[in-house]
mmCIF file with all atom_site columns, C-alpha atoms in Angstrom:
data_model
loop_
_atom_site.group_PDB
_atom_site.id
_atom_site.type_symbol
_atom_site.label_atom_id
_atom_site.label_alt_id
_atom_site.label_comp_id
_atom_site.label_asym_id
_atom_site.label_entity_id
_atom_site.label_seq_id
_atom_site.pdbx_PDB_ins_code
_atom_site.Cartn_x
_atom_site.Cartn_y
_atom_site.Cartn_z
_atom_site.occupancy
_atom_site.B_iso_or_equiv
_atom_site.pdbx_formal_charge
_atom_site.auth_seq_id
_atom_site.auth_comp_id
_atom_site.auth_asym_id
_atom_site.auth_atom_id
_atom_site.pdbx_PDB_model_num
ATOM 1   C CA . MET B 1 1   ? 115.769 79.705  94.117  1.00 0.00 ? 1   MET B CA 1
ATOM 2   C CA . HIS B 1 2   ? 114.692 77.503  96.932  1.00 0.00 ? 2   HIS B CA 1
ATOM 3   C CA . LEU B 1 3   ? 117.245 77.236  99.971  1.00 0.00 ? 3   LEU B CA 1
ATOM 4   C CA . GLU B 1 4   ? 117.568 74.221  102.419 1.00 0.00 ? 4   GLU B CA 1
ATOM 5   C CA . LYS B 1 5   ? 118.463 74.486  105.986 1.00 0.00 ? 5   LYS B CA 1
ATOM 6   C CA . ASP B 1 6   ? 122.024 73.755  107.082 1.00 0.00 ? 6   ASP B CA 1
ATOM 7   C CA . ARG B 1 7   ? 123.571 74.198  103.644 1.00 0.00 ? 7   ARG B CA 1
ATOM 8   C CA . SER B 1 8   ? 125.927 76.789  102.362 1.00 0.00 ? 8   SER B CA 1
ATOM 9   C CA . TYR B 1 9   ? 125.255 78.771  99.153  1.00 0.00 ? 9   TYR B CA 1
ATOM 10  C CA . ASP B 1 10  ? 127.512 80.861  96.899  1.00 0.00 ? 10  ASP B CA 1
ATOM 11  C CA . PHE B 1 11  ? 126.027 83.559  94.773  1.00 0.00 ? 11  PHE B CA 1
ATOM 12  C CA . ARG B 1 12  ? 127.519 86.156  92.648  1.00 0.00 ? 12  ARG B CA 1
ATOM 13  C CA . VAL B 1 13  ? 126.101 89.506  91.714  1.00 0.00 ? 13  VAL B CA 1
ATOM 14  C CA . ASP B 1 14  ? 127.448 91.581  88.842  1.00 0.00 ? 14  ASP B CA 1
ATOM 15  C CA . ASN B 1 15  ? 126.276 95.202  88.847  1.00 0.00 ? 15  ASN B CA 1
ATOM 16  C CA . VAL B 1 16  ? 127.039 97.766  86.000  1.00 0.00 ? 16  VAL B CA 1
ATOM 17  C CA . VAL B 1 17  ? 126.273 101.362 87.128  1.00 0.00 ? 17  VAL B CA 1
ATOM 18  C CA . VAL B 1 18  ? 124.919 103.600 84.480  1.00 0.00 ? 18  VAL B CA 1
ATOM 19  C CA . PRO B 1 19  ? 123.944 107.350 85.654  1.00 0.00 ? 19  PRO B CA 1
ATOM 20  C CA . PRO B 1 20  ? 120.681 108.456 84.855  1.00 0.00 ? 20  PRO B CA 1
ATOM 21  C CA . PRO B 1 21  ? 120.451 110.640 81.556  1.00 0.00 ? 21  PRO B CA 1
ATOM 22  C CA . THR B 1 22  ? 119.249 113.771 83.421  1.00 0.00 ? 22  THR B CA 1
ATOM 23  C CA . ARG B 1 23  ? 121.512 116.243 85.436  1.00 0.00 ? 23  ARG B CA 1
ATOM 24  C CA . ALA B 1 24  ? 121.510 116.111 89.062  1.00 0.00 ? 24  ALA B CA 1
ATOM 25  C CA . HIS B 1 25  ? 119.376 118.549 90.690  1.00 0.00 ? 25  HIS B CA 1
ATOM 26  C CA . ASP B 1 26  ? 119.353 119.830 94.467  1.00 0.00 ? 26  ASP B CA 1
ATOM 27  C CA . ASN B 1 27  ? 117.297 116.886 95.869  1.00 0.00 ? 27  ASN B CA 1
ATOM 28  C CA . THR B 1 28  ? 119.031 114.141 94.007  1.00 0.00 ? 28  THR B CA 1
ATOM 29  C CA . LEU B 1 29  ? 121.111 112.624 96.477  1.00 0.00 ? 29  LEU B CA 1
ATOM 30  C CA . PHE B 1 30  ? 122.030 109.197 94.724  1.00 0.00 ? 30  PHE B CA 1
ATOM 31  C CA . HIS B 1 31  ? 122.528 109.967 91.117  1.00 0.00 ? 31  HIS B CA 1
ATOM 32  C CA . ARG B 1 32  ? 125.995 108.577 91.143  1.00 0.00 ? 32  ARG B CA 1
ATOM 33  C CA . ILE B 1 33  ? 125.650 105.648 93.466  1.00 0.00 ? 33  ILE B CA 1
ATOM 34  C CA . SER B 1 34  ? 124.342 102.372 92.822  1.00 0.00 ? 34  SER B CA 1
ATOM 35  C CA . GLY B 1 35  ? 123.428 99.558  95.246  1.00 0.00 ? 35  GLY B CA 1
ATOM 36  C CA . VAL B 1 36  ? 122.210 95.917  95.417  1.00 0.00 ? 36  VAL B CA 1
ATOM 37  C CA . LEU B 1 37  ? 119.803 94.534  97.815  1.00 0.00 ? 37  LEU B CA 1
ATOM 38  C CA . VAL B 1 38  ? 119.804 90.865  98.647  1.00 0.00 ? 38  VAL B CA 1
ATOM 39  C CA . SER B 1 39  ? 117.273 89.687  100.925 1.00 0.00 ? 39  SER B CA 1
ATOM 40  C CA . LEU B 1 40  ? 115.686 86.318  102.060 1.00 0.00 ? 40  LEU B CA 1
ATOM 41  C CA . LEU B 1 41  ? 111.728 85.685  102.419 1.00 0.00 ? 41  LEU B CA 1
ATOM 42  C CA . LEU B 1 42  ? 110.436 83.166  104.727 1.00 0.00 ? 42  LEU B CA 1
ATOM 43  C CA . LYS B 1 43  ? 108.123 80.633  103.227 1.00 0.00 ? 43  LYS B CA 1
ATOM 44  C CA . THR B 1 44  ? 104.801 81.506  104.405 1.00 0.00 ? 44  THR B CA 1
ATOM 45  C CA . ASP B 1 45  ? 101.131 79.994  104.260 1.00 0.00 ? 45  ASP B CA 1
ATOM 46  C CA . GLU B 1 46  ? 99.080  83.111  103.247 1.00 0.00 ? 46  GLU B CA 1
ATOM 47  C CA . ASP B 1 47  ? 95.954  81.271  103.564 1.00 0.00 ? 47  ASP B CA 1
ATOM 48  C CA . GLN B 1 48  ? 96.682  80.373  107.216 1.00 0.00 ? 48  GLN B CA 1
ATOM 49  C CA . LEU B 1 49  ? 97.627  84.050  107.807 1.00 0.00 ? 49  LEU B CA 1
ATOM 50  C CA . LEU B 1 50  ? 94.298  85.317  106.301 1.00 0.00 ? 50  LEU B CA 1
ATOM 51  C CA . ARG B 1 51  ? 92.490  82.743  108.465 1.00 0.00 ? 51  ARG B CA 1
ATOM 52  C CA . ASP B 1 52  ? 94.383  84.096  111.564 1.00 0.00 ? 52  ASP B CA 1
ATOM 53  C CA . ALA B 1 53  ? 93.643  87.558  110.692 1.00 0.00 ? 53  ALA B CA 1
ATOM 54  C CA . VAL B 1 54  ? 89.675  86.882  110.129 1.00 0.00 ? 54  VAL B CA 1
ATOM 55  C CA . ARG B 1 55  ? 89.727  85.050  113.475 1.00 0.00 ? 55  ARG B CA 1
ATOM 56  C CA . ALA B 1 56  ? 91.470  87.806  115.338 1.00 0.00 ? 56  ALA B CA 1
ATOM 57  C CA . GLY B 1 57  ? 88.959  90.377  113.672 1.00 0.00 ? 57  GLY B CA 1
ATOM 58  C CA . GLU B 1 58  ? 85.987  87.943  114.736 1.00 0.00 ? 58  GLU B CA 1
ATOM 59  C CA . GLU B 1 59  ? 87.148  88.059  118.383 1.00 0.00 ? 59  GLU B CA 1
ATOM 60  C CA . ALA B 1 60  ? 88.092  91.633  118.682 1.00 0.00 ? 60  ALA B CA 1
ATOM 61  C CA . ASN B 1 61  ? 85.759  94.341  119.968 1.00 0.00 ? 61  ASN B CA 1
ATOM 62  C CA . VAL B 1 62  ? 87.083  96.518  117.471 1.00 0.00 ? 62  VAL B CA 1
ATOM 63  C CA . ALA B 1 63  ? 89.253  95.523  114.601 1.00 0.00 ? 63  ALA B CA 1
ATOM 64  C CA . ILE B 1 64  ? 91.937  98.057  113.160 1.00 0.00 ? 64  ILE B CA 1
ATOM 65  C CA . LEU B 1 65  ? 93.270  97.323  109.734 1.00 0.00 ? 65  LEU B CA 1
ATOM 66  C CA . VAL B 1 66  ? 96.474  99.282  108.630 1.00 0.00 ? 66  VAL B CA 1
ATOM 67  C CA . VAL B 1 67  ? 97.111  98.370  105.129 1.00 0.00 ? 67  VAL B CA 1
ATOM 68  C CA . GLY B 1 68  ? 98.687  100.103 101.937 1.00 0.00 ? 68  GLY B CA 1
ATOM 69  C CA . HIS B 1 69  ? 102.069 100.417 100.520 1.00 0.00 ? 69  HIS B CA 1
ATOM 70  C CA . ASN B 1 70  ? 105.489 100.539 101.627 1.00 0.00 ? 70  ASN B CA 1
ATOM 71  C CA . ASN B 1 71  ? 108.861 101.283 99.672  1.00 0.00 ? 71  ASN B CA 1
ATOM 72  C CA . ASP B 1 72  ? 108.730 97.726  98.033  1.00 0.00 ? 72  ASP B CA 1
ATOM 73  C CA . THR B 1 73  ? 105.461 98.690  96.221  1.00 0.00 ? 73  THR B CA 1
ATOM 74  C CA . GLU B 1 74  ? 105.541 102.366 96.055  1.00 0.00 ? 74  GLU B CA 1
ATOM 75  C CA . ARG B 1 75  ? 108.333 104.933 95.910  1.00 0.00 ? 75  ARG B CA 1
ATOM 76  C CA . GLU B 1 76  ? 109.645 107.811 94.073  1.00 0.00 ? 76  GLU B CA 1
ATOM 77  C CA . GLY B 1 77  ? 111.132 107.177 90.643  1.00 0.00 ? 77  GLY B CA 1
ATOM 78  C CA . SER B 1 78  ? 108.996 104.139 89.741  1.00 0.00 ? 78  SER B CA 1
ATOM 79  C CA . ASP B 1 79  ? 105.397 103.724 88.749  1.00 0.00 ? 79  ASP B CA 1
ATOM 80  C CA . ARG B 1 80  ? 102.975 101.166 89.880  1.00 0.00 ? 80  ARG B CA 1
ATOM 81  C CA . THR B 1 81  ? 101.302 99.020  87.299  1.00 0.00 ? 81  THR B CA 1
ATOM 82  C CA . SER B 1 82  ? 97.910  99.098  89.158  1.00 0.00 ? 82  SER B CA 1
ATOM 83  C CA . LEU B 1 83  ? 95.755  101.220 91.592  1.00 0.00 ? 83  LEU B CA 1
ATOM 84  C CA . SER B 1 84  ? 95.054  97.835  93.631  1.00 0.00 ? 84  SER B CA 1
ATOM 85  C CA . LEU B 1 85  ? 96.587  97.283  97.051  1.00 0.00 ? 85  LEU B CA 1
ATOM 86  C CA . PRO B 1 86  ? 99.438  94.964  96.892  1.00 0.00 ? 86  PRO B CA 1
ATOM 87  C CA . GLY B 1 87  ? 99.041  91.184  97.171  1.00 0.00 ? 87  GLY B CA 1
ATOM 88  C CA . ARG B 1 88  ? 95.822  89.957  98.786  1.00 0.00 ? 88  ARG B CA 1
ATOM 89  C CA . THR B 1 89  ? 95.423  92.943  100.760 1.00 0.00 ? 89  THR B CA 1
ATOM 90  C CA . ASP B 1 90  ? 91.842  93.574  99.293  1.00 0.00 ? 90  ASP B CA 1
ATOM 91  C CA . GLU B 1 91  ? 90.831  90.092  100.396 1.00 0.00 ? 91  GLU B CA 1
ATOM 92  C CA . LEU B 1 92  ? 92.024  90.595  103.940 1.00 0.00 ? 92  LEU B CA 1
ATOM 93  C CA . VAL B 1 93  ? 89.996  94.080  104.382 1.00 0.00 ? 93  VAL B CA 1
ATOM 94  C CA . SER B 1 94  ? 86.961  92.510  102.890 1.00 0.00 ? 94  SER B CA 1
ATOM 95  C CA . ALA B 1 95  ? 87.109  89.367  105.016 1.00 0.00 ? 95  ALA B CA 1
ATOM 96  C CA . VAL B 1 96  ? 87.857  91.140  108.102 1.00 0.00 ? 96  VAL B CA 1
ATOM 97  C CA . CYS B 1 97  ? 85.077  93.623  107.508 1.00 0.00 ? 97  CYS B CA 1
ATOM 98  C CA . ALA B 1 98  ? 82.597  90.721  106.981 1.00 0.00 ? 98  ALA B CA 1
ATOM 99  C CA . ALA B 1 99  ? 83.902  89.181  110.254 1.00 0.00 ? 99  ALA B CA 1
ATOM 100 C CA . ASN B 1 100 ? 83.574  92.111  112.354 1.00 0.00 ? 100 ASN B CA 1
ATOM 101 C CA . PRO B 1 101 ? 81.254  95.097  111.498 1.00 0.00 ? 101 PRO B CA 1
ATOM 102 C CA . LYS B 1 102 ? 83.299  97.312  113.930 1.00 0.00 ? 102 LYS B CA 1
ATOM 103 C CA . THR B 1 103 ? 86.362  97.304  111.690 1.00 0.00 ? 103 THR B CA 1
ATOM 104 C CA . VAL B 1 104 ? 88.555  100.594 111.133 1.00 0.00 ? 104 VAL B CA 1
ATOM 105 C CA . VAL B 1 105 ? 90.605  100.606 107.963 1.00 0.00 ? 105 VAL B CA 1
ATOM 106 C CA . ILE B 1 106 ? 93.686  102.875 108.021 1.00 0.00 ? 106 ILE B CA 1
ATOM 107 C CA . LEU B 1 107 ? 95.241  103.358 104.324 1.00 0.00 ? 107 LEU B CA 1
ATOM 108 C CA . GLN B 1 108 ? 98.782  104.261 103.866 1.00 0.00 ? 108 GLN B CA 1
ATOM 109 C CA . SER B 1 109 ? 99.422  105.436 100.510 1.00 0.00 ? 109 SER B CA 1
ATOM 110 C CA . ALA B 1 110 ? 101.088 108.196 98.646  1.00 0.00 ? 110 ALA B CA 1
ATOM 111 C CA . CYS B 1 111 ? 99.035  108.017 95.665  1.00 0.00 ? 111 CYS B CA 1
ATOM 112 C CA . ALA B 1 112 ? 95.516  107.178 94.713  1.00 0.00 ? 112 ALA B CA 1
ATOM 113 C CA . ILE B 1 113 ? 94.342  103.513 95.395  1.00 0.00 ? 113 ILE B CA 1
ATOM 114 C CA . SER B 1 114 ? 91.321  101.519 94.342  1.00 0.00 ? 114 SER B CA 1
ATOM 115 C CA . MET B 1 115 ? 89.197  99.824  97.254  1.00 0.00 ? 115 MET B CA 1
ATOM 116 C CA . PRO B 1 116 ? 86.674  97.033  96.451  1.00 0.00 ? 116 PRO B CA 1
ATOM 117 C CA . ARG B 1 117 ? 83.118  98.065  97.154  1.00 0.00 ? 117 ARG B CA 1
ATOM 118 C CA . ARG B 1 118 ? 81.837  97.045  100.353 1.00 0.00 ? 118 ARG B CA 1
ATOM 119 C CA . THR B 1 119 ? 78.275  96.731  101.332 1.00 0.00 ? 119 THR B CA 1
ATOM 120 C CA . LYS B 1 120 ? 78.400  98.097  104.753 1.00 0.00 ? 120 LYS B CA 1
ATOM 121 C CA . PRO B 1 121 ? 80.144  101.379 105.740 1.00 0.00 ? 121 PRO B CA 1
ATOM 122 C CA . THR B 1 122 ? 83.344  101.075 107.427 1.00 0.00 ? 122 THR B CA 1
ATOM 123 C CA . PRO B 1 123 ? 85.473  103.972 108.878 1.00 0.00 ? 123 PRO B CA 1
ATOM 124 C CA . LEU B 1 124 ? 88.219  104.398 106.362 1.00 0.00 ? 124 LEU B CA 1
ATOM 125 C CA . TYR B 1 125 ? 91.092  106.802 107.365 1.00 0.00 ? 125 TYR B CA 1
ATOM 126 C CA . THR B 1 126 ? 94.148  107.673 104.862 1.00 0.00 ? 126 THR B CA 1
ATOM 127 C CA . LEU B 1 127 ? 97.566  108.560 105.435 1.00 0.00 ? 127 LEU B CA 1
ATOM 128 C CA . GLY B 1 128 ? 99.392  110.472 102.996 1.00 0.00 ? 128 GLY B CA 1
ATOM 129 C CA . ILE B 1 129 ? 103.052 110.619 102.710 1.00 0.00 ? 129 ILE B CA 1
ATOM 130 C CA . SER B 1 130 ? 103.617 113.429 105.177 1.00 0.00 ? 130 SER B CA 1
ATOM 131 C CA . GLN B 1 131 ? 101.175 111.850 107.952 1.00 0.00 ? 131 GLN B CA 1
ATOM 132 C CA . SER B 1 132 ? 103.178 108.483 107.403 1.00 0.00 ? 132 SER B CA 1
ATOM 133 C CA . MET B 1 133 ? 106.482 110.255 107.828 1.00 0.00 ? 133 MET B CA 1
ATOM 134 C CA . VAL B 1 134 ? 105.306 111.626 111.096 1.00 0.00 ? 134 VAL B CA 1
ATOM 135 C CA . LEU B 1 135 ? 104.145 108.355 112.542 1.00 0.00 ? 135 LEU B CA 1
ATOM 136 C CA . HIS B 1 136 ? 107.474 106.997 111.848 1.00 0.00 ? 136 HIS B CA 1
ATOM 137 C CA . LYS B 1 137 ? 109.496 109.700 113.360 1.00 0.00 ? 137 LYS B CA 1
ATOM 138 C CA . ARG B 1 138 ? 107.291 109.275 116.511 1.00 0.00 ? 138 ARG B CA 1
ATOM 139 C CA . LYS B 1 139 ? 108.588 105.660 116.931 1.00 0.00 ? 139 LYS B CA 1
#
């Protein structure tokens, strides 16, 4: 749905709660709770964002990319449909690595992911779920 500036919009959400077919166990906190997330996404020019990232990588002494999954693309209770990183992440990594040979890539993912083959070695570090939780707690 496209929204225009300075206009009001009415919307309605109908939600039917159906408990899962399995019994709750110790770590199931939300087996009887349901919710709806309503959010807005600003229109962005992905091509311009990619060009800006490549330019920043070219100008940096060392480029550091932190890429991977977040709760929108990887979480408990749902399966990913691909081993690829979300969106144009592979393109971003390839373009910045090509622009700056001193690029460090940090991957955050709880599961296996695929990365396009790169011709030049680039330091690659991975953060699993336990490491990323530690980083979030330090903020």
